[in-house]
Structure formats: C-alpha cells, structure tokens
PDB file of C-alpha atoms in Angstrom:
ATOM      1  CA  MET A 264      43.411  80.380  51.609  1.00 35.00           C
ATOM      2  CA  ALA A 265      41.949  77.780  49.270  1.00 40.00           C
ATOM      3  CA  SER A 266      38.953  75.865  50.543  1.00 43.00           C
ATOM      4  CA  GLY A 267      38.413  72.137  50.353  1.00 46.00           C
ATOM      5  CA  PRO A 268      40.172  69.105  51.749  1.00 45.00           C
ATOM      6  CA  LEU A 269      43.947  68.897  52.036  1.00 42.00           C
ATOM      7  CA  PRO A 270      45.654  66.630  49.493  1.00 48.00           C
ATOM      8  CA  VAL A 271      45.645  62.985  50.536  1.00 52.00           C
ATOM      9  CA  PRO A 272      49.263  61.685  50.524  1.00 83.00           C
ATOM     10  CA  ARG A 273      49.905  58.902  48.064  1.00 92.00           C
ATOM     11  CA  ARG A 274      51.718  55.753  49.106  1.00 95.00           C
ATOM     12  CA  VAL A 275      55.392  55.691  48.124  1.00 97.00           C
ATOM     13  CA  VAL A 276      56.906  52.291  47.333  1.00 98.00           C
ATOM     14  CA  THR A 277      60.634  51.957  46.663  1.00 98.00           C
ATOM     15  CA  LEU A 278      62.065  49.055  44.680  1.00 98.00           C
ATOM     16  CA  THR A 279      65.721  48.010  45.030  1.00 97.00           C
ATOM     17  CA  LEU A 280      66.660  45.128  42.764  1.00 96.00           C
ATOM     18  CA  ASN A 281      70.383  45.275  43.496  1.00 95.00           C
ATOM     19  CA  PRO A 282      70.875  46.397  47.117  1.00 96.00           C
ATOM     20  CA  ALA A 283      74.289  46.524  48.744  1.00 94.00           C
ATOM     21  CA  LEU A 284      75.771  46.405  52.191  1.00 94.00           C
ATOM     22  CA  ASP A 285      77.786  49.633  52.092  1.00 89.00           C
ATOM     23  CA  LEU A 286      81.073  49.720  53.981  1.00 91.00           C
ATOM     24  CA  ALA A 287      82.830  53.076  54.480  1.00 87.00           C
ATOM     25  CA  THR A 288      86.249  53.616  56.001  1.00 92.00           C
ATOM     26  CA  SER A 289      89.314  55.908  55.941  1.00 93.00           C
ATOM     27  CA  ALA A 290      93.086  55.488  55.628  1.00 95.00           C
ATOM     28  CA  ASP A 291      96.003  57.893  56.029  1.00 95.00           C
ATOM     29  CA  HIS A 292      96.931  57.414  52.362  1.00 93.00           C
ATOM     30  CA  VAL A 293      95.408  55.368  49.548  1.00 94.00           C
ATOM     31  CA  ILE A 294      98.318  54.108  47.437  1.00 93.00           C
ATOM     32  CA  PRO A 295      99.057  50.878  45.552  1.00 93.00           C
ATOM     33  CA  GLY A 296     101.352  48.260  47.059  1.00 92.00           C
ATOM     34  CA  PRO A 297     101.449  48.191  50.853  1.00 93.00           C
ATOM     35  CA  LYS A 298      98.697  47.070  53.181  1.00 94.00           C
ATOM     36  CA  LEU A 299      96.478  50.035  54.011  1.00 93.00           C
ATOM     37  CA  ARG A 300      95.486  50.216  57.672  1.00 94.00           C
ATOM     38  CA  CYS A 301      91.880  51.403  57.727  1.00 95.00           C
ATOM     39  CA  ASP A 302      89.520  52.643  60.423  1.00 94.00           C
ATOM     40  CA  ALA A 303      86.712  50.421  61.663  1.00 93.00           C
ATOM     41  CA  PRO A 304      84.126  50.431  58.842  1.00 90.00           C
ATOM     42  CA  GLN A 305      80.760  52.116  59.036  1.00 88.00           C
ATOM     43  CA  MET A 306      78.034  49.804  57.708  1.00 91.00           C
ATOM     44  CA  ASP A 307      74.890  51.108  56.039  1.00 89.00           C
ATOM     45  CA  PRO A 308      72.119  49.524  53.979  1.00 93.00           C
ATOM     46  CA  GLY A 309      72.680  50.689  50.418  1.00 90.00           C
ATOM     47  CA  GLY A 310      71.122  50.691  46.978  1.00 91.00           C
ATOM     48  CA  GLY A 311      69.131  53.424  45.282  1.00 91.00           C
ATOM     49  CA  GLY A 312      65.620  52.530  46.438  1.00 95.00           C
ATOM     50  CA  ILE A 313      66.777  51.749  49.971  1.00 96.00           C
ATOM     51  CA  ASN A 314      68.463  55.132  50.238  1.00 94.00           C
ATOM     52  CA  VAL A 315      65.321  56.834  48.930  1.00 96.00           C
ATOM     53  CA  SER A 316      63.310  55.135  51.709  1.00 96.00           C
ATOM     54  CA  ARG A 317      65.955  56.134  54.255  1.00 95.00           C
ATOM     55  CA  ALA A 318      65.816  59.756  53.087  1.00 96.00           C
ATOM     56  CA  ILE A 319      62.010  59.757  53.271  1.00 96.00           C
ATOM     57  CA  ARG A 320      62.229  58.391  56.818  1.00 95.00           C
ATOM     58  CA  ILE A 321      64.753  61.090  57.792  1.00 95.00           C
ATOM     59  CA  LEU A 322      62.409  63.758  56.430  1.00 95.00           C
ATOM     60  CA  GLY A 323      59.509  62.505  58.542  1.00 94.00           C
ATOM     61  CA  GLY A 324      57.711  60.540  55.851  1.00 94.00           C
ATOM     62  CA  ASP A 325      56.924  56.883  55.312  1.00 94.00           C
ATOM     63  CA  SER A 326      57.404  54.451  52.447  1.00 95.00           C
ATOM     64  CA  MET A 327      57.244  50.751  51.690  1.00 96.00           C
ATOM     65  CA  ALA A 328      60.711  49.412  50.872  1.00 97.00           C
ATOM     66  CA  LEU A 329      60.776  46.396  48.549  1.00 98.00           C
ATOM     67  CA  ILE A 330      64.233  44.818  48.394  1.00 97.00           C
ATOM     68  CA  VAL A 331      65.598  41.734  46.674  1.00 97.00           C
ATOM     69  CA  ALA A 332      68.142  40.267  49.088  1.00 97.00           C
ATOM     70  CA  GLY A 333      69.910  37.075  50.046  1.00 96.00           C
ATOM     71  CA  GLY A 334      72.891  35.589  51.888  1.00 95.00           C
ATOM     72  CA  PRO A 335      74.669  36.866  55.032  1.00 95.00           C
ATOM     73  CA  ALA A 336      75.114  40.398  53.675  1.00 95.00           C
ATOM     74  CA  GLY A 337      71.399  40.466  52.853  1.00 96.00           C
ATOM     75  CA  GLY A 338      70.557  39.477  56.422  1.00 96.00           C
ATOM     76  CA  THR A 339      72.801  42.216  57.826  1.00 96.00           C
ATOM     77  CA  LEU A 340      71.236  44.727  55.440  1.00 96.00           C
ATOM     78  CA  GLU A 341      67.714  43.772  56.595  1.00 96.00           C
ATOM     79  CA  ALA A 342      68.733  44.147  60.256  1.00 96.00           C
ATOM     80  CA  LEU A 343      70.247  47.580  59.610  1.00 96.00           C
ATOM     81  CA  LEU A 344      67.053  48.722  57.899  1.00 96.00           C
ATOM     82  CA  ARG A 345      64.922  47.586  60.833  1.00 95.00           C
ATOM     83  CA  ASP A 346      67.281  49.325  63.259  1.00 94.00           C
ATOM     84  CA  GLY A 347      66.692  52.489  61.207  1.00 91.00           C
ATOM     85  CA  GLY A 348      62.913  52.235  61.525  1.00 93.00           C
ATOM     86  CA  ILE A 349      62.231  50.728  58.097  1.00 95.00           C
ATOM     87  CA  GLU A 350      60.502  47.337  57.913  1.00 94.00           C
ATOM     88  CA  PRO A 351      61.469  46.003  54.461  1.00 96.00           C
ATOM     89  CA  VAL A 352      59.442  43.659  52.306  1.00 97.00           C
ATOM     90  CA  VAL A 353      62.107  41.148  51.269  1.00 96.00           C
ATOM     91  CA  LEU A 354      61.911  39.235  47.988  1.00 96.00           C
ATOM     92  CA  PRO A 355      64.369  36.337  47.547  1.00 95.00           C
ATOM     93  CA  ALA A 356      67.470  37.009  45.444  1.00 96.00           C
ATOM     94  CA  PRO A 357      69.112  34.421  43.171  1.00 96.00           C
ATOM     95  CA  GLY A 358      72.388  34.865  45.090  1.00 96.00           C
ATOM     96  CA  PRO A 359      74.028  36.692  47.996  1.00 96.00           C
ATOM     97  CA  THR A 360      73.582  40.448  48.320  1.00 97.00           C
ATOM     98  CA  ARG A 361      76.639  42.378  47.166  1.00 95.00           C
ATOM     99  CA  GLU A 362      78.906  44.571  49.267  1.00 94.00           C
ATOM    100  CA  SER A 363      80.320  47.960  48.285  1.00 91.00           C
ATOM    101  CA  LEU A 364      83.301  49.797  49.742  1.00 91.00           C
ATOM    102  CA  SER A 365      84.236  53.476  49.913  1.00 87.00           C
ATOM    103  CA  VAL A 366      87.644  54.525  51.265  1.00 92.00           C
ATOM    104  CA  THR A 367      88.556  58.129  52.049  1.00 89.00           C
ATOM    105  CA  ASP A 368      92.181  59.218  51.782  1.00 93.00           C
ATOM    106  CA  ARG A 369      92.642  61.489  54.803  1.00 92.00           C
ATOM    107  CA  ALA A 370      95.720  63.154  53.311  1.00 93.00           C
ATOM    108  CA  THR A 371      93.875  64.447  50.253  1.00 93.00           C
ATOM    109  CA  GLY A 372      90.199  64.119  51.173  1.00 86.00           C
ATOM    110  CA  ARG A 373      89.650  62.090  47.992  1.00 89.00           C
ATOM    111  CA  GLN A 374      87.151  59.253  48.134  1.00 84.00           C
ATOM    112  CA  PHE A 375      87.530  55.928  46.313  1.00 90.00           C
ATOM    113  CA  ARG A 376      84.341  53.929  45.716  1.00 87.00           C
ATOM    114  CA  PHE A 377      84.361  50.229  44.808  1.00 91.00           C
ATOM    115  CA  VAL A 378      81.004  48.877  43.613  1.00 89.00           C
ATOM    116  CA  MET A 379      80.375  45.153  43.046  1.00 90.00           C
ATOM    117  CA  PRO A 380      77.952  43.851  40.355  1.00 91.00           C
ATOM    118  CA  GLY A 381      75.582  41.697  42.440  1.00 92.00           C
ATOM    119  CA  PRO A 382      74.202  38.189  41.697  1.00 95.00           C
ATOM    120  CA  VAL A 383      73.315  37.123  38.159  1.00 96.00           C
ATOM    121  CA  TRP A 384      69.577  36.813  37.456  1.00 97.00           C
ATOM    122  CA  GLY A 385      67.861  34.445  35.066  1.00 97.00           C
ATOM    123  CA  PRO A 386      64.535  34.987  33.261  1.00 97.00           C
ATOM    124  CA  ALA A 387      62.619  33.079  35.964  1.00 97.00           C
ATOM    125  CA  ASP A 388      64.081  35.378  38.659  1.00 97.00           C
ATOM    126  CA  THR A 389      62.943  38.499  36.800  1.00 97.00           C
ATOM    127  CA  ASP A 390      59.454  37.077  36.203  1.00 97.00           C
ATOM    128  CA  ALA A 391      59.047  36.079  39.859  1.00 97.00           C
ATOM    129  CA  VAL A 392      60.067  39.496  41.169  1.00 97.00           C
ATOM    130  CA  LEU A 393      57.883  41.329  38.645  1.00 97.00           C
ATOM    131  CA  ARG A 394      54.852  39.261  39.677  1.00 97.00           C
ATOM    132  CA  ALA A 395      55.553  39.894  43.366  1.00 97.00           C
ATOM    133  CA  VAL A 396      55.942  43.642  42.835  1.00 97.00           C
ATOM    134  CA  LEU A 397      52.697  43.902  40.858  1.00 97.00           C
ATOM    135  CA  ASN A 398      50.837  41.931  43.536  1.00 97.00           C
ATOM    136  CA  ILE A 399      51.922  44.563  46.068  1.00 97.00           C
ATOM    137  CA  ALA A 400      51.308  47.668  43.921  1.00 97.00           C
ATOM    138  CA  LYS A 401      47.933  49.369  43.971  1.00 96.00           C
ATOM    139  CA  ALA A 402      46.160  52.347  42.421  1.00 96.00           C
ATOM    140  CA  GLY A 403      47.585  55.723  43.395  1.00 96.00           C
ATOM    141  CA  ASP A 404      51.031  54.423  44.318  1.00 97.00           C
ATOM    142  CA  ILE A 405      54.211  56.238  43.395  1.00 97.00           C
ATOM    143  CA  MET A 406      56.816  53.535  42.868  1.00 98.00           C
ATOM    144  CA  VAL A 407      60.461  54.568  42.862  1.00 98.00           C
ATOM    145  CA  MET A 408      62.803  52.272  40.957  1.00 97.00           C
ATOM    146  CA  SER A 409      66.262  53.523  41.773  1.00 94.00           C
ATOM    147  CA  GLY A 410      69.757  52.136  41.389  1.00 90.00           C
ATOM    148  CA  SER A 411      71.502  49.760  39.028  1.00 89.00           C
ATOM    149  CA  GLN A 412      69.978  46.578  37.668  1.00 93.00           C
ATOM    150  CA  PRO A 413      71.581  43.227  38.548  1.00 94.00           C
ATOM    151  CA  PRO A 414      73.374  41.312  35.795  1.00 95.00           C
ATOM    152  CA  GLY A 415      70.921  39.317  33.696  1.00 96.00           C
ATOM    153  CA  VAL A 416      67.894  41.554  34.247  1.00 97.00           C
ATOM    154  CA  PRO A 417      66.436  42.636  30.865  1.00 97.00           C
ATOM    155  CA  ASP A 418      67.080  46.232  29.864  1.00 97.00           C
ATOM    156  CA  ASP A 419      63.359  46.701  29.153  1.00 96.00           C
ATOM    157  CA  LEU A 420      62.231  45.882  32.706  1.00 97.00           C
ATOM    158  CA  PRO A 421      61.539  49.549  33.650  1.00 97.00           C
ATOM    159  CA  LEU A 422      59.274  49.957  30.603  1.00 96.00           C
ATOM    160  CA  THR A 423      57.519  46.664  31.331  1.00 97.00           C
ATOM    161  CA  LEU A 424      56.956  47.765  34.922  1.00 97.00           C
ATOM    162  CA  THR A 425      55.712  51.198  33.817  1.00 97.00           C
ATOM    163  CA  HIS A 426      53.161  49.599  31.486  1.00 96.00           C
ATOM    164  CA  HIS A 427      51.744  47.341  34.215  1.00 97.00           C
ATOM    165  CA  LEU A 428      51.720  50.112  36.844  1.00 97.00           C
ATOM    166  CA  ALA A 429      49.846  52.430  34.482  1.00 96.00           C
ATOM    167  CA  ALA A 430      47.167  49.753  34.084  1.00 96.00           C
ATOM    168  CA  LEU A 431      46.807  49.756  37.883  1.00 96.00           C
ATOM    169  CA  GLY A 432      46.657  53.560  38.077  1.00 96.00           C
ATOM    170  CA  ALA A 433      50.128  53.875  39.626  1.00 97.00           C
ATOM    171  CA  ASP A 434      53.196  55.881  38.576  1.00 97.00           C
ATOM    172  CA  LEU A 435      56.882  55.018  38.202  1.00 98.00           C
ATOM    173  CA  VAL A 436      59.733  57.334  39.170  1.00 98.00           C
ATOM    174  CA  LEU A 437      62.912  55.984  37.559  1.00 98.00           C
ATOM    175  CA  ASP A 438      66.520  56.778  38.485  1.00 95.00           C
ATOM    176  CA  THR A 439      68.721  54.151  36.861  1.00 93.00           C
ATOM    177  CA  SER A 440      71.834  53.994  34.718  1.00 91.00           C
ATOM    178  CA  GLY A 441      73.651  52.105  31.995  1.00 92.00           C
ATOM    179  CA  ALA A 442      71.858  49.919  29.492  1.00 94.00           C
ATOM    180  CA  ALA A 443      68.480  50.182  31.239  1.00 95.00           C
ATOM    181  CA  LEU A 444      68.563  53.986  31.015  1.00 96.00           C
ATOM    182  CA  ARG A 445      69.654  53.900  27.373  1.00 96.00           C
ATOM    183  CA  HIS A 446      66.801  51.503  26.571  1.00 96.00           C
ATOM    184  CA  VAL A 447      64.212  53.826  28.125  1.00 97.00           C
ATOM    185  CA  ILE A 448      65.598  56.765  26.139  1.00 96.00           C
ATOM    186  CA  ALA A 449      65.595  54.802  22.865  1.00 96.00           C
ATOM    187  CA  HIS A 450      62.060  53.411  23.205  1.00 94.00           C
ATOM    188  CA  PRO A 451      59.375  56.046  23.832  1.00 93.00           C
ATOM    189  CA  SER A 452      56.224  54.376  25.112  1.00 88.00           C
ATOM    190  CA  PRO A 453      52.466  55.061  25.015  1.00 91.00           C
ATOM    191  CA  THR A 454      52.744  54.764  28.817  1.00 93.00           C
ATOM    192  CA  PRO A 455      55.808  56.920  29.550  1.00 95.00           C
ATOM    193  CA  VAL A 456      57.655  56.916  32.847  1.00 96.00           C
ATOM    194  CA  ARG A 457      56.121  59.458  35.256  1.00 97.00           C
ATOM    195  CA  VAL A 458      59.483  60.953  36.298  1.00 98.00           C
ATOM    196  CA  LEU A 459      62.918  60.147  34.862  1.00 98.00           C
ATOM    197  CA  ARG A 460      65.969  61.470  36.706  1.00 98.00           C
ATOM    198  CA  MET A 461      69.617  61.359  35.650  1.00 96.00           C
ATOM    199  CA  ASP A 462      72.837  63.178  36.476  1.00 93.00           C
ATOM    200  CA  ALA A 463      74.728  65.574  34.228  1.00 93.00           C
ATOM    201  CA  SER A 464      77.296  63.053  32.974  1.00 94.00           C
ATOM    202  CA  GLU A 465      74.590  60.525  32.032  1.00 95.00           C
ATOM    203  CA  ALA A 466      72.613  63.236  30.241  1.00 96.00           C
ATOM    204  CA  ALA A 467      75.679  64.411  28.300  1.00 96.00           C
ATOM    205  CA  GLU A 468      76.492  60.853  27.240  1.00 95.00           C
ATOM    206  CA  LEU A 469      72.925  60.284  26.060  1.00 95.00           C
ATOM    207  CA  ALA A 470      72.830  63.640  24.280  1.00 95.00           C
ATOM    208  CA  GLY A 471      76.147  62.927  22.568  1.00 94.00           C
ATOM    209  CA  ALA A 472      77.405  66.391  23.470  1.00 93.00           C
ATOM    210  CA  PRO A 473      78.416  68.326  26.592  1.00 93.00           C
ATOM    211  CA  LEU A 474      75.490  70.080  28.270  1.00 95.00           C
ATOM    212  CA  GLU A 475      77.500  73.011  29.561  1.00 95.00           C
ATOM    213  CA  HIS A 476      74.703  75.449  30.282  1.00 95.00           C
ATOM    214  CA  ARG A 477      71.376  75.169  32.088  1.00 95.00           C
ATOM    215  CA  ARG A 478      69.546  75.808  28.859  1.00 96.00           C
ATOM    216  CA  ASP A 479      71.374  72.894  27.222  1.00 97.00           C
ATOM    217  CA  SER A 480      70.166  70.556  29.977  1.00 97.00           C
ATOM    218  CA  ALA A 481      66.654  71.997  29.720  1.00 97.00           C
ATOM    219  CA  ASP A 482      66.578  71.560  25.930  1.00 97.00           C
ATOM    220  CA  PHE A 483      67.688  67.939  26.266  1.00 97.00           C
ATOM    221  CA  ALA A 484      65.094  67.207  28.960  1.00 98.00           C
ATOM    222  CA  THR A 485      62.350  68.961  26.987  1.00 98.00           C
ATOM    223  CA  GLY A 486      63.180  66.842  23.950  1.00 97.00           C
ATOM    224  CA  LEU A 487      62.740  63.642  25.947  1.00 97.00           C
ATOM    225  CA  VAL A 488      59.344  64.806  27.211  1.00 97.00           C
ATOM    226  CA  ALA A 489      58.283  65.730  23.674  1.00 96.00           C
ATOM    227  CA  ARG A 490      59.288  62.267  22.402  1.00 96.00           C
ATOM    228  CA  GLY A 491      57.206  60.538  25.077  1.00 96.00           C
ATOM    229  CA  VAL A 492      60.127  59.076  27.021  1.00 97.00           C
ATOM    230  CA  ALA A 493      58.825  60.461  30.315  1.00 98.00           C
ATOM    231  CA  ARG A 494      56.214  62.933  31.478  1.00 97.00           C
ATOM    232  CA  THR A 495      58.811  64.712  33.608  1.00 98.00           C
ATOM    233  CA  VAL A 496      62.597  64.664  33.133  1.00 98.00           C
ATOM    234  CA  ILE A 497      65.084  65.902  35.723  1.00 98.00           C
ATOM    235  CA  VAL A 498      68.771  66.487  35.015  1.00 98.00           C
ATOM    236  CA  ALA A 499      70.965  66.999  38.088  1.00 96.00           C
ATOM    237  CA  ARG A 500      73.751  69.529  37.488  1.00 94.00           C
ATOM    238  CA  GLY A 501      75.772  69.064  40.677  1.00 88.00           C
ATOM    239  CA  ASP A 502      76.427  72.306  42.535  1.00 88.00           C
ATOM    240  CA  ASP A 503      74.370  74.125  39.878  1.00 93.00           C
ATOM    241  CA  GLY A 504      71.196  72.475  41.169  1.00 93.00           C
ATOM    242  CA  SER A 505      68.756  70.646  38.898  1.00 97.00           C
ATOM    243  CA  VAL A 506      66.798  71.276  35.725  1.00 97.00           C
ATOM    244  CA  LEU A 507      63.273  69.886  35.278  1.00 98.00           C
ATOM    245  CA  ALA A 508      61.133  69.740  32.154  1.00 98.00           C
ATOM    246  CA  HIS A 509      57.507  68.629  31.909  1.00 97.00           C
ATOM    247  CA  GLU A 510      54.419  69.474  29.900  1.00 92.00           C
ATOM    248  CA  GLY A 511      53.858  72.527  32.092  1.00 90.00           C
ATOM    249  CA  GLY A 512      57.224  74.111  31.285  1.00 95.00           C
ATOM    250  CA  ARG A 513      60.874  74.166  32.318  1.00 97.00           C
ATOM    251  CA  LEU A 514      62.348  74.879  35.734  1.00 97.00           C
ATOM    252  CA  HIS A 515      65.822  75.351  37.144  1.00 97.00           C
ATOM    253  CA  CYS A 516      66.524  75.366  40.871  1.00 97.00           C
ATOM    254  CA  VAL A 517      69.821  76.752  42.136  1.00 94.00           C
ATOM    255  CA  SER A 518      71.619  74.876  44.896  1.00 92.00           C
ATOM    256  CA  PRO A 519      72.926  76.892  47.855  1.00 91.00           C
ATOM    257  CA  ARG A 520      76.687  76.903  48.410  1.00 89.00           C
ATOM    258  CA  VAL A 521      77.701  74.334  51.017  1.00 89.00           C
ATOM    259  CA  GLU A 522      80.880  72.569  52.110  1.00 86.00           C
ATOM    260  CA  VAL A 523      81.115  69.246  50.281  1.00 83.00           C
ATOM    261  CA  LEU A 524      82.294  66.307  52.392  1.00 81.00           C
ATOM    262  CA  SER A 525      80.880  63.395  50.386  1.00 74.00           C
ATOM    263  CA  LYS A 526      78.683  63.200  47.300  1.00 78.00           C
ATOM    264  CA  VAL A 527      77.473  59.704  48.203  1.00 76.00           C
ATOM    265  CA  GLY A 528      73.698  59.698  48.668  1.00 82.00           C
ATOM    266  CA  ALA A 529      73.015  63.155  47.237  1.00 90.00           C
ATOM    267  CA  GLY A 530      70.970  61.843  44.312  1.00 93.00           C
ATOM    268  CA  ASP A 531      68.932  59.482  46.477  1.00 94.00           C
ATOM    269  CA  SER A 532      68.321  62.252  49.030  1.00 96.00           C
ATOM    270  CA  PHE A 533      67.041  64.420  46.165  1.00 96.00           C
ATOM    271  CA  THR A 534      64.717  61.692  44.952  1.00 97.00           C
ATOM    272  CA  GLY A 535      63.397  60.917  48.440  1.00 97.00           C
ATOM    273  CA  ALA A 536      62.585  64.555  49.181  1.00 97.00           C
ATOM    274  CA  PHE A 537      61.168  65.178  45.697  1.00 97.00           C
ATOM    275  CA  VAL A 538      58.885  62.129  45.750  1.00 97.00           C
ATOM    276  CA  LEU A 539      57.747  62.772  49.332  1.00 96.00           C
ATOM    277  CA  ALA A 540      56.709  66.303  48.344  1.00 96.00           C
ATOM    278  CA  LEU A 541      55.026  65.044  45.175  1.00 95.00           C
ATOM    279  CA  ALA A 542      53.119  62.357  47.098  1.00 96.00           C
ATOM    280  CA  GLY A 543      51.834  65.017  49.465  1.00 94.00           C
ATOM    281  CA  GLY A 544      50.423  67.077  46.600  1.00 93.00           C
ATOM    282  CA  ALA A 545      53.139  69.748  46.365  1.00 95.00           C
ATOM    283  CA  PRO A 546      53.452  71.666  43.081  1.00 95.00           C
ATOM    284  CA  MET A 547      56.278  70.545  40.808  1.00 95.00           C
ATOM    285  CA  ALA A 548      58.370  73.655  41.558  1.00 96.00           C
ATOM    286  CA  GLU A 549      58.130  73.093  45.311  1.00 96.00           C
ATOM    287  CA  ALA A 550      58.996  69.401  44.954  1.00 97.00           C
ATOM    288  CA  LEU A 551      62.066  70.336  42.889  1.00 97.00           C
ATOM    289  CA  ARG A 552      63.141  72.907  45.466  1.00 97.00           C
ATOM    290  CA  THR A 553      62.817  70.403  48.307  1.00 97.00           C
ATOM    291  CA  GLY A 554      64.822  67.845  46.359  1.00 97.00           C
ATOM    292  CA  VAL A 555      67.651  70.283  45.650  1.00 97.00           C
ATOM    293  CA  ALA A 556      67.775  71.244  49.335  1.00 97.00           C
ATOM    294  CA  ALA A 557      68.006  67.568  50.355  1.00 97.00           C
ATOM    295  CA  ALA A 558      70.840  66.947  47.877  1.00 95.00           C
ATOM    296  CA  ALA A 559      72.699  69.995  49.209  1.00 95.00           C
ATOM    297  CA  SER A 560      72.268  68.726  52.753  1.00 96.00           C
ATOM    298  CA  ALA A 561      73.502  65.243  51.827  1.00 94.00           C
ATOM    299  CA  VAL A 562      76.862  66.417  50.447  1.00 90.00           C
ATOM    300  CA  THR A 563      77.665  68.073  53.795  1.00 91.00           C
ATOM    301  CA  THR A 564      77.529  64.692  55.581  1.00 86.00           C
ATOM    302  CA  GLU A 565      80.329  62.153  55.695  1.00 77.00           C
ATOM    303  CA  ALA A 566      80.627  58.696  54.140  1.00 66.00           C
ATOM    304  CA  THR A 567      77.273  57.113  53.237  1.00 70.00           C
ATOM    305  CA  SER A 568      75.145  59.400  55.423  1.00 80.00           C
ATOM    306  CA  LEU A 569      72.159  61.030  53.738  1.00 91.00           C
ATOM    307  CA  CYS A 570      70.440  64.380  54.245  1.00 94.00           C
ATOM    308  CA  ILE A 571      69.619  65.909  57.634  1.00 94.00           C
ATOM    309  CA  ARG A 572      66.027  67.027  58.185  1.00 95.00           C
ATOM    310  CA  GLU A 573      66.846  70.279  60.002  1.00 96.00           C
ATOM    311  CA  GLU A 574      69.354  71.216  57.316  1.00 95.00           C
ATOM    312  CA  VAL A 575      66.851  70.535  54.537  1.00 96.00           C
ATOM    313  CA  LEU A 576      64.370  72.858  56.245  1.00 95.00           C
ATOM    314  CA  ARG A 577      67.073  75.526  56.589  1.00 95.00           C
ATOM    315  CA  LEU A 578      68.347  75.211  53.026  1.00 96.00           C
ATOM    316  CA  THR A 579      64.991  75.016  51.216  1.00 95.00           C
ATOM    317  CA  PRO A 580      64.347  78.815  51.260  1.00 95.00           C
ATOM    318  CA  LEU A 581      67.852  79.288  49.820  1.00 94.00           C
ATOM    319  CA  CYS A 582      67.066  77.102  46.790  1.00 94.00           C
ATOM    320  CA  THR A 583      65.739  79.646  44.307  1.00 92.00           C
TER     321      THR A 583
END
C-alpha cells in the first residue's frame, strides 16, 4: 500500500445556464390529431449541470450547483432541487426558465422529447453571469459546464470561461452542443478545456465522417488533444461504452449489457460519476469506468430519473 496522505477531494461546481423544468408523462398512443390523454406528469429539475449535481448527490458526493433561473418554473425548479438535498446558488435569468416535455408511447415504448429554447440573453446578461461565476470560483475547483447555451449567449463563452478559470488555478469540464461546441473545436487555445465530452453523433458531425469503430472515435479524440482543443476528450459510443484520449494515451471502456428503458440522463450521469471520481484523485481509467457504469445504470431507469448508486457499484466491475 502506498504511503502518504489520501488525495484531498477537489470542489466540484456545476454551471447550468439554461436549466429546464422537466415534465415526463405517458400516453396509450402518440399520434397526430386527437387529444392525447396523458398520465399525471413527473416533474424534475433539468439541465445538464443540474443533472450532474443530482448524479453526484445520488453517488454520495457533494457539489455546488450554480443555476441561472427565473419566473414560476424557475421557482419550482429551485424547490425541487432543495427537496432533493441540493441547495442551489441562483443567478437571475433575463426571462422565465424554460420547460421541457417527454412523452412515452406505451404501445411502442418510443419516447418523444420536446425541448424549448429558453430566454434570450443580451451581452449585459452574459457579462453579469460571467462575473458572478468567477467571483465564486476558486483555485482547485473543477467546474462542469454542461447543457445547451441560451439564445444570445456568445459561442466563445466556454473558451472565455476556461481562460479565466485557468488563471485562478481551476479546471473546466465541458459537455455542450451546437455552435458552442463547434467553436471550441475550431479554436484551439493556449488554455485548453480540461475535459471535453461529446456523444457519437456530435463527434461524427464534427469529424465529417461516420466514426463506426472504436479506433475511429479514438483517432478523432486524439487529434483534438494534439491540436490543443482539450487536454482530455471523451466520445460516448452508446451501448459500446466510451472512448477517452489524453496525453497519457487512449482508453476504451465497454458498457455492460442492460435493459434500456430511457436514455434521458445517461450522459449527465456519466459526467457526474466521472468528475466525482476525478475530484477524489482517481486515475483516469478508473474515472472512465465509473462514468460508464453510471451511464449504464441511468438507461435502466424510467423517464428523467438518473443513475442508482447501488447499481453503479454493481456494474462498475463489469465495465472493462
């Protein structure tokens, strides 16, 4: 056994610029035309960073959840977070928090997900939130910026945030999409993102070619690391697990076979488990394995539910 002190856990801070009040329900059939009689909806606080904090809480960890919220839906979202044991730090939004809806067709098991855009931000809104976030951040933090950006937020915000966090001695883990992700890929920085995660379809779109095999995903991720886009790049490959590339090499972790009920929350469960392990000093391979186990657990739960701690513990040894 190695001597010396145990690793001191780093503080994890999650940032959700565009949270949502997630509503999930079911109907006998989902068809156009007639009124669809739905079950009473399940309400959950949603948005990438929020779900990462929820997953960390489920796994027995702790994080600081920064959310930008407003309006009645924002108030409900805050209350749901507190009921779940998370005390959010709320920054004012320029408009009401959005709502999202997922409807499961019981006849087919298919799930339909309707995602709203959120309030439009102006330059002053972005500046105010950036200042507030940097006043909260401190050396040693791992900040997780996860989820979509609201309309009006500059595409370069993740790179701006990375630059300022690096000056403080903090790291950014980024899991975003759309124009913000494309901007990060197109503009390598002297202060690259600490960890960049994306799913297989996003990676294939950015690569301009299908990434059919694990090696294809690994080559793409390795190229991004070599260009200085991020120090670590993770590509999620669905039921084939995840590929990770960093300066120390390339890793692939196989996901165990499980019954898939809903894919909602799998990516955020991965990120929560991965970052929690990383903050505790786990090696990169072990953090990847824990993340894959959490994602596998999440797809076995219904609606907007995330991973289950006991299942993550059971599945982790099966993630090879």
